[in-house]
Coordinates of C-alpha atoms in Angstrom, one line a residue:
Chain A
M1 CA 89.6 77.6 98.6
S2 CA 89.2 80.4 100.7
A3 CA 85.9 80.4 102.8
I4 CA 87.3 79.9 106.3
A5 CA 90.6 82.5 105.4
D6 CA 87.4 85.1 104.4
Y7 CA 84.9 84.0 107.1
F8 CA 87.3 84.6 110.2
A9 CA 89.4 87.2 108.8
T10 CA 86.1 89.2 108.2
E11 CA 85.0 88.5 112.0
H12 CA 88.6 90.0 113.2
R13 CA 88.1 92.9 111.1
C14 CA 84.7 93.5 112.6
C15 CA 86.2 93.4 116.2
D16 CA 88.7 95.5 115.0
E17 CA 86.3 98.2 114.6
V18 CA 84.6 97.8 117.9
F19 CA 88.2 97.7 119.7
A20 CA 88.6 101.2 117.7
A21 CA 85.7 102.7 119.0
A22 CA 86.3 101.7 122.6
E23 CA 89.8 103.1 122.3
E24 CA 88.5 106.2 121.0
A25 CA 85.8 106.8 123.7
A26 CA 88.6 106.2 126.5
Q27 CA 91.3 108.5 124.7
S28 CA 87.9 111.7 125.0
G29 CA 87.4 110.7 128.5
D30 CA 83.8 109.1 128.0
L31 CA 84.0 106.4 130.4
A32 CA 79.9 105.1 129.7
R33 CA 80.7 104.9 126.5
C34 CA 83.8 103.3 126.5
R35 CA 81.9 100.5 128.9
V36 CA 79.6 100.0 126.3
D37 CA 81.8 99.8 123.4
F38 CA 84.5 97.6 125.6
Q39 CA 81.6 95.4 126.6
Q40 CA 80.5 94.8 122.9
F41 CA 84.0 94.3 122.0
Q42 CA 84.7 91.9 124.2
T43 CA 81.4 89.7 123.4
A44 CA 82.2 90.1 119.3
M45 CA 85.9 88.3 120.4
E46 CA 84.4 85.5 122.6
R47 CA 82.2 84.4 120.5
H48 CA 84.8 84.6 117.8
F49 CA 87.1 82.6 119.9
Q50 CA 84.3 79.9 120.6
K51 CA 84.1 79.6 117.3
E52 CA 87.6 78.6 116.4
E53 CA 87.9 76.5 119.6
E54 CA 84.9 74.3 119.5
G55 CA 84.4 74.4 115.4
L56 CA 87.3 75.2 113.4
F57 CA 90.4 74.1 115.4
P58 CA 88.7 70.4 116.1
A59 CA 87.9 70.2 112.7
F60 CA 91.1 71.3 111.3
E61 CA 92.9 69.0 114.3
E62 CA 90.8 66.1 112.4
A63 CA 91.5 66.6 109.4
S64 CA 95.5 67.5 109.4
G65 CA 96.1 65.1 112.5
M66 CA 98.5 68.5 113.9
F67 CA 96.6 68.1 117.5
M68 CA 99.9 69.7 119.1
G69 CA 100.7 72.6 116.5
P70 CA 99.8 75.5 115.3
T71 CA 95.7 75.1 116.9
R72 CA 97.6 74.7 120.8
V73 CA 99.3 77.7 120.6
M74 CA 96.6 79.7 119.3
R75 CA 94.3 78.6 122.3
L76 CA 97.1 79.3 124.6
E77 CA 97.2 83.1 122.8
H78 CA 93.7 83.4 123.5
Q79 CA 94.1 82.4 126.8
Q80 CA 96.6 85.4 127.2
M81 CA 94.0 87.7 125.6
R82 CA 91.0 86.9 127.7
E83 CA 93.6 87.9 130.7
T84 CA 94.1 91.4 129.1
F85 CA 90.7 91.7 129.1
G86 CA 90.0 90.8 132.7
E87 CA 92.5 94.0 133.2
M88 CA 90.5 96.4 131.3
N89 CA 87.3 95.4 132.8
N90 CA 89.4 96.0 136.2
A91 CA 90.5 99.5 134.8
L92 CA 86.9 99.9 133.6
A93 CA 85.4 99.4 136.6
S94 CA 87.6 101.7 138.5
G95 CA 87.2 104.7 136.3
D96 CA 90.9 104.2 135.0
L97 CA 90.9 105.1 131.7
E98 CA 94.8 105.5 132.0
E99 CA 95.0 102.4 132.3
F100 CA 92.6 100.9 130.2
L101 CA 94.5 103.1 127.1
G102 CA 97.8 101.4 128.4
Q103 CA 96.1 97.7 128.4
A104 CA 94.3 98.3 125.2
E105 CA 97.8 99.7 123.2
T106 CA 99.4 95.9 124.9
L107 CA 96.1 94.0 123.7
L108 CA 95.8 95.6 120.1
I109 CA 99.9 94.2 119.4
L110 CA 98.7 90.9 121.1
M111 CA 95.6 90.5 119.6
Q112 CA 97.3 91.8 115.7
Q113 CA 100.8 89.6 116.0
H114 CA 98.1 86.6 116.6
N115 CA 95.3 87.8 113.6
I116 CA 98.6 87.7 111.5
K117 CA 99.4 84.1 112.5
E118 CA 96.6 83.3 111.7
E119 CA 95.3 85.1 108.8
Q120 CA 98.6 84.2 107.2
M121 CA 99.3 80.7 108.3
L122 CA 96.3 79.1 110.0
Y123 CA 93.4 79.9 108.1
P124 CA 95.0 78.8 104.7
M125 CA 95.8 75.5 106.4
C126 CA 92.8 75.3 107.4
D127 CA 91.4 75.7 103.9
R128 CA 93.8 73.0 102.4
A129 CA 93.1 70.4 105.1
L130 CA 89.2 70.7 105.1
G131 CA 88.9 71.1 101.4
S132 CA 85.6 70.3 100.3
T133 CA 84.1 70.2 103.8
A134 CA 85.0 73.3 104.7
G135 CA 81.5 74.5 103.7
S136 CA 79.8 72.4 106.2
V137 CA 82.1 73.3 108.8
L138 CA 81.4 76.6 108.2
D139 CA 77.7 76.1 108.7
A140 CA 78.4 74.1 112.0
V141 CA 80.8 77.1 113.2
R142 CA 77.5 79.7 112.2
N143 CA 75.3 77.3 114.3
L144 CA 77.2 77.1 117.5
P145 CA 74.8 78.0 120.5
A146 CA 75.9 80.9 122.3
G147 CA 78.5 79.9 125.0
Chain B
M29 CA 103.6 77.6 139.3
N30 CA 104.9 77.0 135.7
S31 CA 103.3 79.6 133.7
P32 CA 100.9 77.8 131.3
G33 CA 103.4 78.3 128.0
L34 CA 101.7 80.9 126.6
S35 CA 103.2 81.2 123.1
F36 CA 106.7 81.1 124.2
E37 CA 108.0 78.2 121.7
Q38 CA 106.6 79.8 119.2
A39 CA 109.2 83.4 120.0
P40 CA 113.0 83.4 120.7
P41 CA 113.9 84.5 124.0
F42 CA 114.1 88.2 124.9
D43 CA 117.6 88.8 124.6
V44 CA 118.0 87.8 121.0
P45 CA 116.6 90.6 119.4
L46 CA 116.8 93.0 122.2
R47 CA 120.6 93.1 121.8
F48 CA 120.0 94.6 118.3
F49 CA 117.8 97.3 119.4
L50 CA 120.0 98.3 122.8
T51 CA 123.3 98.7 120.3
A52 CA 121.7 100.5 117.1
P53 CA 121.2 103.6 118.6
W54 CA 124.6 104.3 119.9
F55 CA 125.4 104.0 116.2
L56 CA 123.2 107.2 115.4
L57 CA 124.8 108.9 118.1
L58 CA 128.4 108.1 117.0
A59 CA 127.1 109.3 113.3
A60 CA 126.2 112.9 115.4
V61 CA 129.8 112.6 116.8
L62 CA 131.4 112.2 113.6
L63 CA 129.7 115.0 112.0
L64 CA 130.3 117.3 115.0
W65 CA 134.0 116.2 114.2
Q66 CA 134.5 116.5 110.5
G67 CA 131.9 119.5 110.2
P68 CA 130.8 121.0 107.1
E69 CA 133.2 118.7 104.8
T70 CA 131.4 116.1 104.9
F71 CA 128.6 117.7 103.2
T72 CA 130.6 119.0 99.9
S73 CA 130.1 115.5 98.3
R74 CA 129.2 111.9 98.7
W75 CA 132.1 110.3 97.8
Q76 CA 134.2 112.5 101.0
P77 CA 135.7 109.7 103.6
A78 CA 133.5 110.7 106.5
T79 CA 130.5 111.1 104.4
L80 CA 130.7 107.4 103.3
A81 CA 131.9 106.6 107.0
L82 CA 128.6 108.0 108.2
T83 CA 126.4 106.1 105.9
H84 CA 127.8 103.4 106.6
L85 CA 127.2 103.9 110.4
L86 CA 123.7 104.8 109.8
T87 CA 123.0 101.6 107.3
L88 CA 125.3 99.3 108.9
G89 CA 125.1 100.1 112.5
F90 CA 121.5 101.4 112.8
M91 CA 119.6 100.0 110.1
A92 CA 120.9 96.6 109.2
Q93 CA 121.2 95.9 113.1
I94 CA 117.5 96.5 113.8
M95 CA 116.2 94.8 110.8
L96 CA 118.4 91.8 110.8
G97 CA 117.2 91.5 115.0
A98 CA 113.5 92.1 114.4
L99 CA 113.6 89.6 111.7
L100 CA 114.8 86.7 113.9
Q101 CA 111.4 88.2 116.4
I102 CA 109.0 88.5 113.0
L103 CA 109.8 85.2 111.3
P104 CA 107.6 83.1 113.6
V105 CA 104.9 85.5 113.4
V106 CA 104.5 86.4 110.0
V107 CA 106.3 83.1 108.7
G108 CA 105.6 80.4 111.2
V109 CA 109.2 79.2 111.4
V110 CA 111.8 79.8 114.4
V111 CA 115.3 80.6 113.5
P112 CA 117.5 77.5 114.8
R113 CA 119.7 78.0 117.4
P114 CA 118.4 81.3 118.3
R115 CA 121.0 82.5 121.3
L116 CA 124.1 81.3 119.0
T117 CA 122.6 82.8 115.6
A118 CA 122.0 85.9 117.1
T119 CA 125.6 86.3 118.8
L120 CA 126.9 85.2 115.5
M121 CA 125.1 87.8 113.4
H122 CA 125.6 90.8 116.5
V123 CA 128.8 90.8 117.9
P124 CA 130.5 91.0 114.1
L125 CA 127.9 93.7 112.5
T126 CA 128.5 95.4 115.8
L127 CA 132.3 95.4 115.4
G128 CA 132.5 95.6 111.4
A129 CA 130.4 98.5 111.5
L130 CA 133.0 100.3 113.8
A131 CA 135.8 98.9 111.7
L132 CA 134.6 100.4 108.3
P133 CA 134.2 103.7 109.3
I134 CA 137.9 103.6 110.7
A135 CA 139.0 102.1 107.5
F136 CA 137.2 105.2 105.0
L137 CA 138.6 107.9 107.6
S138 CA 142.0 106.5 107.9
G139 CA 142.3 105.9 104.0
R140 CA 144.5 102.8 105.4
P141 CA 143.7 99.4 103.0
L142 CA 144.5 97.5 106.1
W143 CA 141.1 98.2 107.9
F144 CA 139.0 97.1 105.5
H145 CA 140.6 93.5 105.9
P146 CA 138.7 93.0 109.5
A147 CA 135.9 95.0 108.3
L148 CA 135.2 92.5 105.5
G149 CA 135.8 89.7 107.5
L150 CA 133.6 90.5 110.6
F151 CA 130.4 91.8 108.0
G152 CA 131.4 88.6 106.2
L153 CA 131.0 86.1 108.7
S154 CA 127.5 88.6 110.4
F155 CA 125.8 88.3 106.7
A156 CA 127.1 84.9 105.8
V157 CA 125.3 84.1 109.3
A158 CA 121.9 86.2 108.6
L159 CA 121.2 85.2 105.3
T160 CA 121.7 81.3 106.0
A161 CA 119.4 81.4 108.8
I162 CA 116.8 83.5 107.5
H163 CA 116.7 82.2 104.1
L164 CA 116.4 78.5 105.8
A165 CA 113.2 79.9 107.4
L166 CA 111.8 81.6 104.6
W167 CA 111.8 78.6 102.5
R168 CA 110.3 76.6 105.1
A169 CA 106.8 78.6 105.3
P170 CA 103.9 76.6 105.0
V171 CA 102.1 79.3 103.4
V172 CA 103.1 81.8 100.6
S173 CA 101.9 84.6 101.5
G174 CA 102.8 88.3 99.6
T175 CA 104.8 88.8 102.8
V176 CA 106.9 86.1 102.3
I177 CA 107.2 86.9 99.0
A178 CA 108.4 90.0 99.8
L179 CA 110.9 89.1 102.6
R180 CA 112.7 86.9 99.9
C181 CA 113.0 89.5 97.6
A182 CA 114.4 91.7 100.0
L183 CA 116.6 88.8 101.8
G184 CA 117.7 88.3 97.7
A185 CA 118.5 91.7 97.4
L186 CA 120.8 91.6 100.6
L187 CA 122.5 89.0 99.1
V188 CA 123.6 91.1 96.2
T189 CA 124.2 94.4 98.2
V190 CA 126.6 92.2 100.5
G191 CA 128.1 90.8 97.5
L192 CA 129.0 94.3 95.8
G193 CA 130.0 95.8 99.5
L194 CA 132.5 92.8 99.6
S195 CA 134.2 93.3 96.6
L196 CA 134.0 97.4 97.3
G197 CA 135.4 96.4 100.2
S198 CA 137.9 94.3 98.5
Y199 CA 138.6 97.0 95.8
F200 CA 140.1 99.4 98.7
G201 CA 141.6 96.2 101.0
W202 CA 143.7 94.9 98.6
G203 CA 143.4 96.8 95.2
L204 CA 140.9 94.6 93.3
N205 CA 140.7 95.9 90.0
L206 CA 136.9 97.2 89.5
R207 CA 134.7 100.0 87.9
A208 CA 134.4 101.3 91.6
I209 CA 131.6 104.5 90.8
T210 CA 129.4 101.9 88.8
L211 CA 129.7 99.2 91.3
T212 CA 128.9 101.9 94.2
H213 CA 125.6 102.5 91.8
L214 CA 124.6 99.0 92.0
H215 CA 125.5 98.5 95.7
T216 CA 123.2 101.6 96.6
A217 CA 120.4 100.9 94.8
W218 CA 120.4 97.1 95.9
G219 CA 120.6 98.1 99.8
L220 CA 118.7 100.9 99.7
V221 CA 115.4 100.3 97.2
G222 CA 116.1 95.9 97.2
W223 CA 116.6 95.1 100.7
T224 CA 115.5 97.9 102.5
V225 CA 112.1 98.7 100.6
L226 CA 111.5 95.4 99.8
L227 CA 111.6 94.4 103.6
V228 CA 109.6 97.8 104.9
A229 CA 106.9 96.9 102.4
G230 CA 106.7 93.1 103.4
V231 CA 106.0 94.1 106.5
A232 CA 104.2 97.6 106.0
Y233 CA 101.1 94.5 104.3
Q234 CA 100.9 93.3 107.7
V235 CA 101.5 96.2 110.1
V236 CA 100.0 99.0 108.8
P237 CA 96.4 97.4 108.1
M238 CA 96.4 95.6 111.6
F239 CA 98.0 98.0 114.2
Q240 CA 96.1 101.1 112.5
I241 CA 93.3 99.5 111.6
T242 CA 92.9 100.4 108.2
P243 CA 91.8 98.9 105.1
P244 CA 94.2 95.9 103.5
Y245 CA 96.8 97.0 100.3
P246 CA 95.5 95.7 97.3
A247 CA 96.0 91.9 96.8
W248 CA 97.7 92.1 93.5
F249 CA 99.9 95.0 94.9
V250 CA 100.9 92.5 98.0
R251 CA 101.9 89.6 95.7
G252 CA 103.3 92.3 92.6
F253 CA 105.3 95.2 94.2
A254 CA 108.4 93.1 95.6
P255 CA 108.9 90.6 92.5
L256 CA 108.4 93.9 89.9
M257 CA 110.6 95.7 91.9
A258 CA 113.7 92.9 92.0
A259 CA 113.3 92.2 88.1
L260 CA 113.3 96.2 87.5
L261 CA 116.7 96.2 89.8
G262 CA 118.0 93.6 88.1
A263 CA 117.3 94.6 85.0
W264 CA 118.4 98.4 85.9
S265 CA 121.7 96.5 86.9
A266 CA 122.2 94.9 83.5
F267 CA 121.8 97.8 82.0
V268 CA 124.1 100.2 83.9
L269 CA 126.8 97.1 83.7
G270 CA 126.6 97.2 79.7
G271 CA 126.4 100.5 79.4
W272 CA 123.0 101.1 77.8
T273 CA 122.3 104.6 78.8
M274 CA 118.4 104.8 78.0
A275 CA 117.1 101.6 78.8
A276 CA 118.9 102.3 82.2
T277 CA 117.3 105.5 82.2
V278 CA 113.8 104.1 81.7
T279 CA 114.1 101.2 84.1
S280 CA 115.0 103.9 86.9
A281 CA 112.3 105.6 86.2
A282 CA 110.1 102.8 87.2
L283 CA 111.6 102.0 89.9
A284 CA 111.5 105.6 91.5
F285 CA 107.9 104.7 90.3
G286 CA 107.6 102.0 92.1
L287 CA 108.6 103.7 95.4
A288 CA 106.0 106.6 94.7
V289 CA 103.2 104.0 94.5
L290 CA 104.4 102.2 97.9
A291 CA 104.5 105.7 99.6
G292 CA 101.5 107.3 98.0
T293 CA 99.5 103.8 99.1
T294 CA 100.4 103.7 102.4
L295 CA 100.0 107.3 103.2
Y296 CA 96.5 107.0 101.5
L297 CA 96.0 103.9 104.1
L298 CA 97.1 105.5 107.0
N299 CA 94.5 108.8 106.4
R300 CA 92.1 105.7 106.0
R301 CA 92.8 104.5 109.6
R302 CA 90.0 103.3 111.7
R303 CA 91.8 103.5 115.0
K304 CA 91.2 107.2 115.7
I305 CA 93.9 107.7 118.3
G306 CA 97.3 108.9 116.8
D307 CA 100.5 107.6 118.6
A308 CA 104.3 108.6 117.6
T309 CA 104.7 105.0 115.6
L310 CA 101.9 106.2 113.1
G311 CA 104.2 109.7 113.3
Y312 CA 107.2 107.8 112.0
W313 CA 105.6 105.8 109.8
R314 CA 104.1 109.3 108.3
I315 CA 107.5 111.0 108.1
S316 CA 108.9 107.9 106.8
M317 CA 106.4 107.4 103.9
T318 CA 106.5 111.1 102.9
S319 CA 110.5 111.1 102.9
L320 CA 110.3 107.9 100.5
L321 CA 107.6 109.6 98.1
A322 CA 109.6 113.3 98.3
G323 CA 112.7 110.8 97.4
A324 CA 111.1 109.3 94.8
L325 CA 109.9 112.4 93.4
L326 CA 113.2 114.1 93.4
W327 CA 114.9 110.9 91.7
L328 CA 112.8 111.0 89.1
T329 CA 113.3 114.8 88.5
T330 CA 116.9 113.9 88.2
L331 CA 116.0 111.7 85.0
V332 CA 113.8 114.6 83.6
I333 CA 116.8 117.3 84.1
P334 CA 120.1 115.1 83.8
A335 CA 121.9 118.3 85.2
L336 CA 120.8 117.8 88.5
A337 CA 121.7 114.1 88.8
S338 CA 125.3 115.5 88.9
A339 CA 125.0 118.0 91.3
P340 CA 126.5 116.9 94.8
Q341 CA 123.6 118.5 96.8
V342 CA 120.9 116.7 95.2
E343 CA 122.8 113.0 95.3
L344 CA 122.9 114.3 99.0
L345 CA 119.4 115.0 99.4
L346 CA 118.1 111.7 98.2
G347 CA 120.7 109.8 100.4
I348 CA 119.2 111.8 103.6
L349 CA 115.8 111.6 102.3
L350 CA 116.3 107.5 101.8
I351 CA 118.3 106.8 105.0
F352 CA 117.4 109.1 107.2
G353 CA 114.2 110.2 106.4
F354 CA 112.8 106.9 104.9
A355 CA 114.5 104.1 106.7
V356 CA 115.8 105.4 109.8
A357 CA 112.3 106.9 110.6
V358 CA 110.3 103.8 110.1
I359 CA 112.6 101.5 111.8
N360 CA 112.8 104.0 114.8
G361 CA 109.1 104.3 115.0
M362 CA 109.1 100.0 114.8
A363 CA 111.4 99.9 117.8
Y364 CA 108.7 101.6 120.2
K365 CA 106.0 99.2 119.3
I366 CA 108.6 96.0 119.5
V367 CA 110.7 96.3 122.3
P368 CA 107.7 97.6 125.0
F369 CA 105.7 95.0 123.7
L370 CA 108.4 92.1 124.1
A371 CA 109.1 93.1 127.4
W372 CA 105.2 92.8 128.8
F373 CA 104.9 89.6 126.8
H374 CA 108.3 88.2 128.1
L375 CA 107.1 89.2 131.5
Q376 CA 103.8 88.3 131.2
A377 CA 105.0 84.8 130.5
Q378 CA 107.6 84.4 133.6
L379 CA 105.5 86.2 135.9
F380 CA 101.9 85.0 135.2
R381 CA 99.5 86.1 137.9
R382 CA 102.4 86.3 140.7
V383 CA 102.4 90.4 140.3
K384 CA 100.3 92.9 138.1
V385 CA 102.8 93.6 135.1
P386 CA 103.7 96.7 133.5
N387 CA 101.7 97.7 130.7
M388 CA 102.9 98.9 127.2
K389 CA 102.6 102.8 128.2
Q390 CA 104.2 102.1 131.8
L391 CA 107.3 100.2 129.8
L392 CA 107.7 103.4 128.0
P393 CA 105.5 106.6 128.6
E394 CA 104.1 108.6 125.1
V395 CA 105.4 111.9 126.3
R396 CA 108.8 110.2 126.5
I397 CA 108.3 108.9 122.5
R398 CA 106.5 111.8 121.4
W399 CA 109.5 114.4 122.4
Q400 CA 112.0 111.9 121.1
W401 CA 110.0 112.0 117.7
W402 CA 110.3 116.0 117.8
A403 CA 114.0 115.5 117.9
Y404 CA 113.9 113.3 115.3
L405 CA 112.2 115.6 113.1
T406 CA 114.4 119.0 113.6
A407 CA 117.2 116.4 112.9
L408 CA 116.2 115.5 110.0
L409 CA 114.6 119.3 108.8
L410 CA 117.9 120.5 109.6
L411 CA 120.1 117.8 107.5
L412 CA 118.2 118.5 104.7
A413 CA 119.2 122.6 105.2
T414 CA 122.4 121.5 105.6
A415 CA 122.7 119.3 102.0
V416 CA 121.8 122.9 100.6
N417 CA 123.9 125.1 102.7
P418 CA 126.2 123.1 105.1
A419 CA 128.0 126.0 106.4
V420 CA 125.3 126.8 108.4
F421 CA 123.7 123.9 109.2
T422 CA 125.8 121.2 109.9
Y423 CA 126.1 121.7 113.4
P424 CA 122.9 122.2 114.7
A425 CA 122.0 119.5 112.5
A426 CA 124.8 117.1 114.2
L427 CA 123.3 118.4 117.6
A428 CA 119.8 117.6 116.7
L429 CA 120.9 114.0 115.7
G430 CA 122.9 113.8 119.1
I431 CA 119.9 114.2 121.2
T432 CA 117.6 112.0 119.1
A433 CA 119.5 109.5 118.8
G434 CA 120.9 109.8 122.8
W435 CA 117.1 109.7 123.5
L436 CA 116.0 106.8 121.8
G437 CA 118.9 105.1 123.1
V438 CA 117.9 105.9 126.3
N439 CA 114.3 105.5 126.0
L440 CA 114.9 101.7 124.7
W441 CA 117.3 100.8 127.7
S442 CA 114.6 102.1 130.4
I443 CA 112.5 99.7 129.2
W444 CA 115.0 96.9 129.6
R445 CA 115.6 98.7 133.3
I446 CA 112.0 98.0 134.1
Y447 CA 112.0 94.8 132.8
R448 CA 114.6 93.4 134.7
H449 CA 113.6 95.4 137.9
T450 CA 110.0 94.0 137.7
L451 CA 111.4 90.6 137.0
R452 CA 113.6 90.4 139.8
V453 CA 110.6 92.2 142.2
G454 CA 108.0 89.6 140.5
L455 CA 110.4 86.6 141.4
T456 CA 111.8 87.1 144.8
G457 CA 108.3 88.1 145.9
S458 CA 107.0 84.9 144.9
A459 CA 110.1 83.0 146.1
A460 CA 109.5 84.5 149.5
E461 CA 105.6 83.5 149.7
G462 CA 106.4 80.4 148.5

């Protein structure tokens, strides 16, 4: 009964790993390495957001009838994180690692308080609402064409 | 243009948690002033009026202040429930708590029963509002996670602590006939091991793995630790009240062992963190958990060597390790994440795309946190030395405490100043454009 929670929480942990690598590269002053790692991080995050926004959230909204509830807040927070990705890309474009690290610190808290909400509340609610259809929702999510 | 909502409806207004964070450091400073004024006398025994006053400046003025303020902010994140009427609730908690935390030390120092009366009324009001509001939120949680379980246990322990505290206050204020020494032991244990440790545990389950990118706490630990500790506290209290010394000693050992397991597990996870860059909050967590571990081991030692248990220095060392070493450190460290983030978050929501909002490290530069951390560590070591040799170390310890306290207050206040400045510039700037 925790297929959704397990799958999406695992994606969070994968993104965390790449985030830590990008931050470490910035801390050691390795701009090239940081650019590569951050690119990889952003791609992973965008893919994860896509799986939620196009796959999981609509399925949950359909099953629960909650269209304006938690999923709306989660979409808004995705948007907020995308804004911060933009700031971090600007910092990398101008080679300002100090600014990048300040934005990274901010993003980490923004991202993790979002992840806590999803892992503590939304994913268990999804598992509960989707019940036996969780497996097929996950299959559909995995097969979403890259956006 | 309106900001596109963001997650604002989930978060209380900035001033709701902020008032608690901006008030608390000045109680730490008051504690330093009290120590300078009362001198080495303070450290002859935990039962001195000055020591009791000092303890409550730390536990009520600093700890409870930030713990309750932070809960109002954290509940929507970990429980998904907003406390109703947040501004009114915060005011009814904050104002009486602040006034009470001033009145109670005066009551202890003056020894006049009359001063206990306003203190009791103020705490009664503040904690009644806090317990009701937070309890209501916690029982409405849509999903019962390990953190929700721990927070419920912590709140239950707070209820017991406050009940015992009010009874003890009535003993001083109205001469209520009580076994004051026994009840003080219970009050201390429920406040520190119940409310404080279980709240920190519930928060740690989330913030340690998430913000330091460590492996998670074991699932059995997350669900079982807090209820087990709460049950042990209940059993221990019954044994103490019933006079079953042997059973009380065994449960006491189990409680101390529980603290050691929490501290050891957290230190182990922090050592396995994937986020390689360190920050001051990490430093604060390490001091906090090391103090908790040291306190637990000292506690266990007193159970094996009973002569130690009644030595005033050992009791003072335990108090310093658990209150200043464990609780103040972790609260101080968390404040450095919560306040700059909230300032950024609320600026971002109000000034979205109008002006560039300063990031967390611009709101509070790392170097200022780092120096305050060193001052804190110095204060902790000097306070521990004071418990052993008050004549030499009391005044240096008081000075170090004053420095770290004032520095924390200035650091948090400076975030508030940048916040107001940025908001003013951002709003007037875009009004001029429009």
